[in-house]
GROMACS .gro file of C-alpha atoms in nm:
model
  425
    1MET     CA    1  13.578  14.556  -1.075
    2ASN     CA    2  13.514  14.705  -1.410
    3GLN     CA    3  13.872  14.821  -1.435
    4LYS     CA    4  14.000  14.475  -1.358
    5LYS     CA    5  13.772  14.326  -1.622
    6THR     CA    6  13.879  14.581  -1.871
    7THR     CA    7  14.247  14.513  -1.802
    8ALA     CA    8  14.198  14.142  -1.834
    9LEU     CA    9  14.013  14.183  -2.162
   10LEU     CA   10  14.285  14.401  -2.310
   11LEU     CA   11  14.552  14.157  -2.198
   12GLY     CA   12  14.365  13.867  -2.352
   13LEU     CA   13  14.318  14.055  -2.678
   14THR     CA   14  14.684  14.150  -2.684
   15MET     CA   15  14.794  13.793  -2.628
   16SER     CA   16  14.560  13.678  -2.901
   17LEU     CA   17  14.697  13.931  -3.151
   18THR     CA   18  15.053  13.850  -3.055
   19GLY     CA   19  15.001  13.481  -3.115
   20THR     CA   20  14.852  13.544  -3.454
   21ALA     CA   21  15.137  13.774  -3.553
   22PHE     CA   22  15.400  13.516  -3.460
   23ALA     CA   23  15.227  13.218  -3.628
   24ALA     CA   24  15.160  13.367  -3.981
   25PRO     CA   25  15.523  13.440  -4.088
   26THR     CA   26  15.629  13.086  -4.012
   27ASP     CA   27  15.364  12.925  -4.235
   28GLN     CA   28  15.423  13.168  -4.522
   29ALA     CA   29  15.799  13.111  -4.510
   30GLN     CA   30  15.745  12.739  -4.527
   31ASP     CA   31  15.514  12.783  -4.829
   32ILE     CA   32  15.762  13.013  -5.009
   33ASP     CA   33  16.046  12.773  -4.936
   34SER     CA   34  15.840  12.493  -5.085
   35ARG     CA   35  15.768  12.694  -5.393
   36ILE     CA   36  16.130  12.798  -5.424
   37ALA     CA   37  16.238  12.437  -5.383
   38ALA     CA   38  15.989  12.333  -5.650
   39LEU     CA   39  16.110  12.608  -5.883
   40GLU     CA   40  16.470  12.513  -5.818
   41GLN     CA   41  16.385  12.150  -5.895
   42GLN     CA   42  16.209  12.255  -6.213
   43GLN     CA   43  16.508  12.472  -6.306
   44SER     CA   44  16.741  12.183  -6.236
   45ASN     CA   45  16.528  11.954  -6.451
   46LEU     CA   46  16.520  12.213  -6.728
   47GLU     CA   47  16.896  12.254  -6.707
   48LYS     CA   48  16.934  11.878  -6.739
   49GLU     CA   49  16.698  11.874  -7.037
   50ILE     CA   50  16.879  12.168  -7.195
   51LYS     CA   51  17.211  11.995  -7.133
   52GLU     CA   52  17.076  11.677  -7.290
   53LEU     CA   53  16.935  11.874  -7.584
   54ARG     CA   54  17.269  12.047  -7.629
   55HIS     CA   55  17.441  11.709  -7.620
   56GLN     CA   56  17.198  11.571  -7.874
   57ASN     CA   57  17.241  11.884  -8.088
   58SER     CA   58  17.618  11.847  -8.068
   59GLN     CA   59  17.586  11.484  -8.172
   60LEU     CA   60  17.360  11.582  -8.460
   61LYS     CA   61  17.608  11.849  -8.569
   62ASN     CA   62  17.890  11.597  -8.552
   63GLN     CA   63  17.683  11.345  -8.746
   64THR     CA   64  17.588  11.610  -9.003
   65HIS     CA   65  17.950  11.720  -9.035
   66SER     CA   66  18.058  11.360  -9.066
   67GLN     CA   67  17.792  11.296  -9.330
   68GLU     CA   68  17.894  11.612  -9.515
   69LYS     CA   69  18.255  11.497  -9.508
   70GLN     CA   70  18.148  11.154  -9.631
   71LEU     CA   71  17.931  11.307  -9.905
   72ASN     CA   72  18.209  11.546 -10.005
   73GLY     CA   73  18.456  11.260 -10.004
   74LEU     CA   74  18.216  11.045 -10.205
   75SER     CA   75  18.152  11.331 -10.446
   76LYS     CA   76  18.525  11.387 -10.490
   77SER     CA   77  18.577  11.014 -10.532
   78VAL     CA   78  18.302  10.992 -10.795
   79LYS     CA   79  18.438  11.300 -10.975
   80SER     CA   80  18.788  11.158 -10.957
   81GLU     CA   81  18.668  10.830 -11.107
   82LEU     CA   82  18.469  11.011 -11.376
   83ASP     CA   83  18.774  11.224 -11.458
   84ARG     CA   84  18.964  10.903 -11.523
   85VAL     CA   85  18.738  10.828 -11.821
   86GLN     CA   86  18.714  11.057 -12.124
   87ILE     CA   87  18.495  10.983 -12.425
   88SER     CA   88  18.529  11.193 -12.741
   89GLY     CA   89  18.500  11.172 -13.118
   90PHE     CA   90  18.272  11.287 -13.398
   91GLY     CA   91  17.993  11.173 -13.625
   92ARG     CA   92  17.990  11.255 -13.996
   93VAL     CA   93  17.740  11.273 -14.278
   94SER     CA   94  17.912  11.289 -14.619
   95TRP     CA   95  17.835  11.281 -14.991
   96ASP     CA   96  18.061  11.265 -15.296
   97ASN     CA   97  18.058  11.244 -15.675
   98ASP     CA   98  18.365  11.069 -15.818
   99ASN     CA   99  18.456  10.946 -16.165
  100ILE     CA  100  18.761  10.749 -16.044
  101LYS     CA  101  18.863  10.463 -16.275
  102GLY     CA  102  18.967  10.142 -16.104
  103TYR     CA  103  18.844   9.859 -15.886
  104THR     CA  104  18.726  10.094 -15.616
  105ASP     CA  105  18.390  10.229 -15.500
  106ARG     CA  106  18.291  10.548 -15.678
  107ASN     CA  107  18.034  10.605 -15.403
  108ASP     CA  108  18.276  10.533 -15.122
  109ASN     CA  109  18.220  10.860 -14.937
  110ARG     CA  110  17.842  10.845 -14.954
  111ARG     CA  111  17.838  10.731 -14.597
  112PHE     CA  112  17.763  10.798 -14.235
  113TYR     CA  113  18.065  10.773 -14.010
  114LEU     CA  114  18.130  10.750 -13.639
  115ASP     CA  115  18.472  10.787 -13.477
  116LEU     CA  116  18.450  10.702 -13.107
  117LYS     CA  117  18.756  10.740 -12.883
  118GLY     CA  118  18.805  10.656 -12.517
  119LYS     CA  119  19.086  10.748 -12.280
  120PHE     CA  120  19.120  10.578 -11.940
  121LYS     CA  121  19.353  10.735 -11.688
  122VAL     CA  122  19.560  10.469 -11.514
  123ASN     CA  123  19.764  10.714 -11.306
  124ASP     CA  124  19.928  11.053 -11.350
  125ASP     CA  125  20.173  10.913 -11.605
  126TRP     CA  126  19.982  10.649 -11.803
  127ASN     CA  127  19.661  10.628 -12.009
  128PHE     CA  128  19.497  10.338 -12.188
  129ASN     CA  129  19.303  10.421 -12.505
  130PHE     CA  130  19.065  10.273 -12.758
  131GLU     CA  131  18.911  10.380 -13.089
  132SER     CA  132  18.611  10.248 -13.277
  133GLU     CA  133  18.516  10.340 -13.634
  134THR     CA  134  18.180  10.268 -13.798
  135ASN     CA  135  18.120  10.327 -14.172
  136PRO     CA  136  17.767  10.252 -14.291
  137ARG     CA  137  17.731  10.340 -14.661
  138TYR     CA  138  17.392  10.452 -14.792
  139ALA     CA  139  17.468  10.403 -15.165
  140ASN     CA  140  17.545  10.091 -15.369
  141TYR     CA  141  17.904  10.000 -15.447
  142VAL     CA  142  17.979  10.094 -15.808
  143ASP     CA  143  18.318  10.083 -15.984
  144ALA     CA  144  18.442  10.201 -16.325
  145ASN     CA  145  18.426   9.846 -16.463
  146GLY     CA  146  18.049   9.836 -16.413
  147THR     CA  147  18.059   9.616 -16.103
  148LEU     CA  148  17.757   9.671 -15.879
  149LYS     CA  149  17.751   9.540 -15.524
  150SER     CA  150  17.528   9.598 -15.225
  151HIS     CA  151  17.651   9.874 -15.001
  152ASN     CA  152  17.631   9.622 -14.714
  153GLY     CA  153  17.934   9.445 -14.856
  154HIS     CA  154  18.187   9.652 -14.662
  155ASP     CA  155  18.370   9.497 -14.368
  156ASP     CA  156  18.418   9.817 -14.165
  157GLU     CA  157  18.057   9.885 -14.065
  158ASP     CA  158  18.024   9.674 -13.751
  159GLY     CA  159  18.151   9.936 -13.505
  160ALA     CA  160  18.397   9.703 -13.334
  161ILE     CA  161  18.685   9.844 -13.131
  162GLN     CA  162  18.961   9.830 -13.391
  163ARG     CA  163  19.242  10.000 -13.201
  164VAL     CA  164  19.382   9.989 -12.848
  165TRP     CA  165  19.703  10.149 -12.727
  166VAL     CA  166  19.877  10.281 -12.418
  167GLU     CA  167  20.042  10.620 -12.369
  168GLY     CA  168  20.272  10.710 -12.083
  169LYS     CA  169  20.607  10.840 -11.969
  170THR     CA  170  20.897  10.764 -11.742
  171GLY     CA  171  21.095  11.074 -11.662
  172VAL     CA  172  21.153  11.267 -11.986
  173VAL     CA  173  21.075  10.972 -12.216
  174ASN     CA  174  20.726  10.933 -12.368
  175TYR     CA  175  20.580  10.605 -12.492
  176ASP     CA  176  20.306  10.521 -12.744
  177ILE     CA  177  20.253  10.144 -12.767
  178GLY     CA  178  19.984   9.936 -12.936
  179ARG     CA  179  19.755   9.957 -13.238
  180ARG     CA  180  19.647  10.300 -13.359
  181TRP     CA  181  19.660  10.534 -13.659
  182ARG     CA  182  20.002  10.699 -13.696
  183GLY     CA  183  20.169  10.926 -13.951
  184LEU     CA  184  20.508  11.070 -14.048
  185GLY     CA  185  20.536  11.431 -14.166
  186PHE     CA  186  20.268  11.700 -14.156
  187GLN     CA  187  20.073  11.544 -14.445
  188ASN     CA  188  20.154  11.176 -14.377
  189ILE     CA  189  20.268  11.089 -14.729
  190LEU     CA  190  20.553  10.854 -14.638
  191LEU     CA  191  20.347  10.674 -14.374
  192GLY     CA  192  19.990  10.744 -14.262
  193ASN     CA  193  19.803  10.430 -14.165
  194GLU     CA  194  19.685  10.206 -13.885
  195THR     CA  195  19.987  10.027 -13.740
  196ASP     CA  196  20.091   9.795 -13.460
  197GLY     CA  197  20.406   9.897 -13.279
  198ALA     CA  198  20.570  10.155 -13.058
  199VAL     CA  199  20.693  10.514 -13.073
  200ILE     CA  200  20.936  10.648 -12.812
  201SER     CA  201  20.999  11.022 -12.797
  202THR     CA  202  21.176  11.284 -12.585
  203ALA     CA  203  21.243  11.657 -12.600
  204ILE     CA  204  21.580  11.762 -12.743
  205PRO     CA  205  21.760  11.981 -12.483
  206LYS     CA  206  21.806  12.352 -12.558
  207SER     CA  207  21.561  12.340 -12.850
  208LYS     CA  208  21.190  12.327 -12.931
  209LEU     CA  209  21.229  11.993 -13.106
  210THR     CA  210  21.116  11.646 -13.010
  211ALA     CA  211  21.307  11.338 -13.124
  212ASN     CA  212  21.142  11.000 -13.174
  213ALA     CA  213  21.221  10.642 -13.262
  214PHE     CA  214  20.963  10.394 -13.393
  215TYR     CA  215  20.896  10.035 -13.495
  216LEU     CA  216  20.565   9.998 -13.682
  217THR     CA  217  20.379   9.728 -13.875
  218PRO     CA  218  20.090   9.820 -14.111
  219THR     CA  219  19.775   9.620 -14.033
  220ASP     CA  220  19.617   9.604 -14.380
  221LYS     CA  221  19.520   9.252 -14.484
  222GLY     CA  222  19.793   9.048 -14.650
  223TYR     CA  223  20.085   9.282 -14.583
  224ASP     CA  224  20.369   9.136 -14.381
  225PHE     CA  225  20.651   9.383 -14.321
  226SER     CA  226  20.756   9.644 -14.066
  227VAL     CA  227  20.933   9.979 -14.069
  228TYR     CA  228  21.165  10.123 -13.808
  229GLY     CA  229  21.352  10.448 -13.785
  230ALA     CA  230  21.380  10.788 -13.623
  231GLY     CA  231  21.267  11.145 -13.671
  232ALA     CA  232  21.236  11.492 -13.522
  233GLN     CA  233  20.961  11.753 -13.514
  234GLY     CA  234  20.912  12.102 -13.373
  235GLN     CA  235  20.978  12.471 -13.411
  236VAL     CA  236  21.310  12.587 -13.557
  237GLY     CA  237  21.245  12.956 -13.617
  238HIS     CA  238  20.984  13.229 -13.606
  239GLY     CA  239  20.671  13.083 -13.761
  240LEU     CA  240  20.858  12.781 -13.899
  241GLN     CA  241  20.810  12.420 -13.794
  242ILE     CA  242  20.967  12.107 -13.940
  243SER     CA  243  20.902  11.734 -13.933
  244ALA     CA  244  21.151  11.486 -14.073
  245ALA     CA  245  21.188  11.110 -14.051
  246ILE     CA  246  21.384  10.826 -14.206
  247ALA     CA  247  21.235  10.476 -14.216
  248LYS     CA  248  21.398  10.139 -14.287
  249LEU     CA  249  21.193   9.838 -14.398
  250ASN     CA  250  21.272   9.497 -14.253
  251ILE     CA  251  21.260   9.345 -14.602
  252GLY     CA  252  21.496   9.382 -14.897
  253LYS     CA  253  21.420   9.561 -15.225
  254HIS     CA  254  21.335   9.237 -15.404
  255GLU     CA  255  21.146   9.063 -15.123
  256SER     CA  256  20.769   9.026 -15.104
  257MET     CA  257  20.559   9.274 -14.899
  258GLY     CA  258  20.301   9.002 -14.829
  259GLN     CA  259  20.018   8.807 -14.993
  260ASP     CA  260  19.745   8.965 -15.208
  261VAL     CA  261  19.435   8.825 -15.035
  262TYR     CA  262  19.201   8.993 -15.287
  263ALA     CA  263  19.347   8.828 -15.598
  264SER     CA  264  19.153   8.545 -15.764
  265GLU     CA  265  19.468   8.333 -15.740
  266PRO     CA  266  19.731   8.352 -15.463
  267SER     CA  267  20.000   8.604 -15.547
  268GLU     CA  268  20.261   8.803 -15.363
  269TYR     CA  269  20.276   9.179 -15.325
  270LEU     CA  270  20.570   9.315 -15.522
  271ASN     CA  271  20.796   9.532 -15.307
  272THR     CA  272  20.704   9.875 -15.443
  273ALA     CA  273  20.865  10.070 -15.157
  274GLY     CA  274  21.219   9.931 -15.153
  275SER     CA  275  21.411   9.905 -14.829
  276LEU     CA  276  21.445  10.270 -14.721
  277GLY     CA  277  21.244  10.592 -14.729
  278PHE     CA  278  21.245  10.944 -14.588
  279VAL     CA  279  21.016  11.245 -14.556
  280LEU     CA  280  21.095  11.617 -14.520
  281SER     CA  281  20.806  11.834 -14.410
  282ALA     CA  282  20.771  12.201 -14.314
  283MET     CA  283  20.498  12.441 -14.201
  284TRP     CA  284  20.556  12.815 -14.234
  285ASN     CA  285  20.344  13.105 -14.111
  286PRO     CA  286  20.500  13.404 -14.293
  287MET     CA  287  20.217  13.645 -14.210
  288LYS     CA  288  19.890  13.659 -14.020
  289ASN     CA  289  19.638  13.392 -14.128
  290ILE     CA  290  19.866  13.254 -14.404
  291PHE     CA  291  20.015  12.906 -14.366
  292LEU     CA  292  20.227  12.714 -14.616
  293ILE     CA  293  20.275  12.338 -14.572
  294GLY     CA  294  20.503  12.123 -14.784
  295ASP     CA  295  20.595  11.752 -14.776
  296TYR     CA  296  20.840  11.558 -14.988
  297ALA     CA  297  20.878  11.180 -14.948
  298ARG     CA  298  21.095  10.934 -15.138
  299THR     CA  299  21.179  10.564 -15.125
  300ASN     CA  300  21.464  10.369 -15.284
  301GLY     CA  301  21.231  10.123 -15.457
  302GLN     CA  302  21.347   9.956 -15.778
  303ASP     CA  303  21.203  10.050 -16.117
  304TYR     CA  304  20.970   9.783 -16.254
  305THR     CA  305  20.739   9.722 -16.549
  306VAL     CA  306  20.397   9.557 -16.549
  307GLY     CA  307  20.276   9.388 -16.867
  308GLU     CA  308  19.908   9.308 -16.927
  309TRP     CA  309  19.677   9.187 -17.202
  310GLY     CA  310  19.372   9.407 -17.237
  311ALA     CA  311  19.109   9.513 -17.487
  312ASN     CA  312  19.376   9.701 -17.679
  313GLY     CA  313  19.620   9.412 -17.684
  314TYR     CA  314  19.940   9.380 -17.484
  315THR     CA  315  20.049   9.690 -17.290
  316GLU     CA  316  20.339   9.768 -17.060
  317THR     CA  317  20.332  10.023 -16.779
  318LYS     CA  318  20.657  10.156 -16.634
  319TYR     CA  319  20.687  10.240 -16.267
  320ASP     CA  320  21.006  10.444 -16.252
  321LYS     CA  321  20.910  10.726 -16.015
  322HIS     CA  322  20.945  10.681 -15.641
  323ASP     CA  323  20.878  11.019 -15.484
  324CYS     CA  324  20.565  11.208 -15.374
  325THR     CA  325  20.512  11.580 -15.318
  326ALA     CA  326  20.225  11.761 -15.145
  327LEU     CA  327  20.192  12.139 -15.106
  328ARG     CA  328  19.916  12.323 -14.922
  329LEU     CA  329  19.819  12.689 -14.877
  330ASN     CA  330  19.584  12.773 -14.591
  331TYR     CA  331  19.406  13.098 -14.524
  332ARG     CA  332  19.304  13.094 -14.156
  333TRP     CA  333  19.211  12.785 -13.951
  334SER     CA  334  18.861  12.677 -13.856
  335ASN     CA  335  18.791  12.626 -13.485
  336ILE     CA  336  18.499  12.410 -13.368
  337ASN     CA  337  18.477  12.617 -13.047
  338ASP     CA  338  18.439  12.942 -13.245
  339PRO     CA  339  18.115  12.959 -13.449
  340GLY     CA  340  18.166  13.158 -13.767
  341SER     CA  341  18.532  13.065 -13.802
  342PHE     CA  342  18.642  12.928 -14.139
  343GLN     CA  343  18.935  12.805 -14.346
  344LEU     CA  344  19.010  12.831 -14.717
  345TYR     CA  345  19.273  12.606 -14.873
  346ALA     CA  346  19.438  12.511 -15.198
  347ARG     CA  347  19.644  12.195 -15.244
  348TRP     CA  348  19.870  12.063 -15.518
  349TYR     CA  349  20.007  11.709 -15.519
  350ASN     CA  350  20.210  11.479 -15.742
  351TYR     CA  351  20.219  11.113 -15.636
  352ALA     CA  352  20.417  10.836 -15.803
  353ARG     CA  353  20.241  10.539 -15.961
  354ASN     CA  354  20.239  10.223 -15.752
  355LYS     CA  355  20.131   9.871 -15.850
  356ASN     CA  356  20.004   9.804 -15.496
  357ASN     CA  357  19.817  10.136 -15.492
  358LEU     CA  358  20.040  10.263 -15.209
  359VAL     CA  359  20.164  10.616 -15.143
  360GLY     CA  360  20.527  10.628 -15.024
  361ILE     CA  361  20.566  10.327 -14.797
  362PHE     CA  362  20.209  10.328 -14.665
  363GLY     CA  363  20.094  10.690 -14.686
  364ASP     CA  364  19.752  10.842 -14.625
  365LYS     CA  365  19.523  10.876 -14.930
  366GLU     CA  366  19.281  11.094 -14.731
  367TRP     CA  367  18.947  10.921 -14.787
  368GLY     CA  368  19.052  10.825 -15.141
  369ALA     CA  369  19.114  11.182 -15.259
  370LEU     CA  370  19.492  11.159 -15.307
  371GLN     CA  371  19.559  10.854 -15.522
  372PRO     CA  372  19.901  10.723 -15.637
  373GLY     CA  373  19.967  10.797 -16.003
  374SER     CA  374  19.778  11.129 -15.977
  375LYS     CA  375  19.880  11.491 -16.013
  376GLY     CA  376  19.649  11.785 -15.963
  377TRP     CA  377  19.471  12.042 -15.748
  378ILE     CA  378  19.221  12.045 -15.464
  379LEU     CA  379  19.029  12.360 -15.366
  380GLY     CA  380  18.821  12.361 -15.052
  381PHE     CA  381  18.688  12.528 -14.741
  382LYS     CA  382  18.588  12.452 -14.384
  383TYR     CA  383  18.321  12.645 -14.196
  384VAL     CA  384  18.188  12.626 -13.837
  385PRO     CA  385  17.815  12.719 -13.838
  386ALA     CA  386  17.770  12.633 -13.470
  387LYS     CA  387  17.987  12.518 -13.183
  388ASN     CA  388  18.131  12.168 -13.238
  389ILE     CA  389  17.988  12.145 -13.592
  390GLU     CA  390  18.217  12.175 -13.895
  391TRP     CA  391  18.126  12.168 -14.264
  392GLU     CA  392  18.390  12.092 -14.527
  393THR     CA  393  18.359  12.085 -14.906
  394PHE     CA  394  18.629  12.043 -15.171
  395TYR     CA  395  18.667  11.994 -15.546
  396GLU     CA  396  18.953  11.795 -15.698
  397MET     CA  397  19.075  11.815 -16.056
  398ALA     CA  398  19.365  11.585 -16.140
  399THR     CA  399  19.535  11.383 -16.407
  400ALA     CA  400  19.500  11.029 -16.275
  401GLN     CA  401  19.611  10.678 -16.365
  402ASN     CA  402  19.350  10.428 -16.479
  403THR     CA  403  19.410  10.120 -16.261
  404LEU     CA  404  19.174   9.881 -16.444
  405TYR     CA  405  19.343   9.569 -16.583
  406GLY     CA  406  19.487   9.632 -16.929
  407HIS     CA  407  19.454  10.010 -16.897
  408LYS     CA  408  19.724  10.095 -16.643
  409ASN     CA  409  19.927  10.289 -16.899
  410GLU     CA  410  19.632  10.526 -16.956
  411THR     CA  411  19.550  10.851 -16.779
  412TYR     CA  412  19.224  11.045 -16.750
  413HIS     CA  413  19.090  11.368 -16.600
  414ARG     CA  414  18.952  11.300 -16.256
  415ASN     CA  415  18.672  11.516 -16.114
  416PHE     CA  416  18.592  11.459 -15.749
  417VAL     CA  417  18.347  11.660 -15.537
  418SER     CA  418  18.304  11.585 -15.168
  419THR     CA  419  18.107  11.752 -14.890
  420MET     CA  420  18.075  11.648 -14.526
  421VAL     CA  421  17.941  11.775 -14.194
  422ASP     CA  422  18.114  11.667 -13.871
  423TYR     CA  423  17.947  11.672 -13.530
  424HIS     CA  424  18.213  11.670 -13.257
  425PHE     CA  425  18.151  11.556 -12.901
   0.00000   0.00000   0.00000
């Protein structure tokens, strides 16, 4: 009985344990599967989010790259546009002391001065240019006749744009067309003035020379004539350069050059230049830092005599010389980009008398220093104390013609001191 009970109890216990053993693995597997499924779902969601983030990041990179390209393109475009415009020039403060005799301002170079130039690039071959000059004087106008005027009486102080011209090329031909300052020769004694017109130039094959042809009209008030001609300029040997030109006037020897708008009564400008002129100019560098420059200009103007009644009675002044010579010796050259650089120079000139106060045809008088009817010396220097700043001072001693009415046959000793500081930009 007891054995049977014992056997039954063991069997029941065994069955109970077996049932428990079989049931537990099934529930745990289901739980693990659920967790795995949840983790897999989370992983899938994370992968989607990561994929979306990567997509967004890629889009951001593309947008950033696109913006960088746009900014770079915009920057290049702005730079390109800015490169098309160039502004340059210089400002000047100057002072002088001049005993010149004539109807001209003895204080003319006591002034402030601004030369403003602009260049606008049209394309790779053409530029359009302008220039504006402003000349405010800070001293009263005084001449040798005792005339005193306000220094505000000048008509070149308003800073208007006086000159516009175009420069360009087609193939090997260069063009310079419009109104600007132009000169012939290294020292501009045949022609050196503001002109309307055109200059066409091209390199001469198998040489270092450039040939040019021109048609130019001086713009000074009252004058009504033009000059046309041809010239050549460039290097012809070791240290030697030349510049030569021949110019023909479109008026005859005895025709008027225009109307004198400054005379109290209407009168015509006598033709003091003739119908033809030429200039021969050379620059030679024989040794280090030494430069010799020489210009000779001549016109075929007719001899003439001017008679006047003055304080000393009736006088006659002969105008029978029609050539001008200018020689210059330079020691070194100043350089506005090289502080401490300097230049020393000596000049000698001999200019023919001229009733219209012209040099050559319409040569440069260099701020009034080189007057027709004068012969003498100029000694000067240039010095660069700091980058883009240049100081120049010179002293002139010359035998000059008195151009006051009734005294034109007289000469006097001219003393002229000038000093100026230029600020380049």
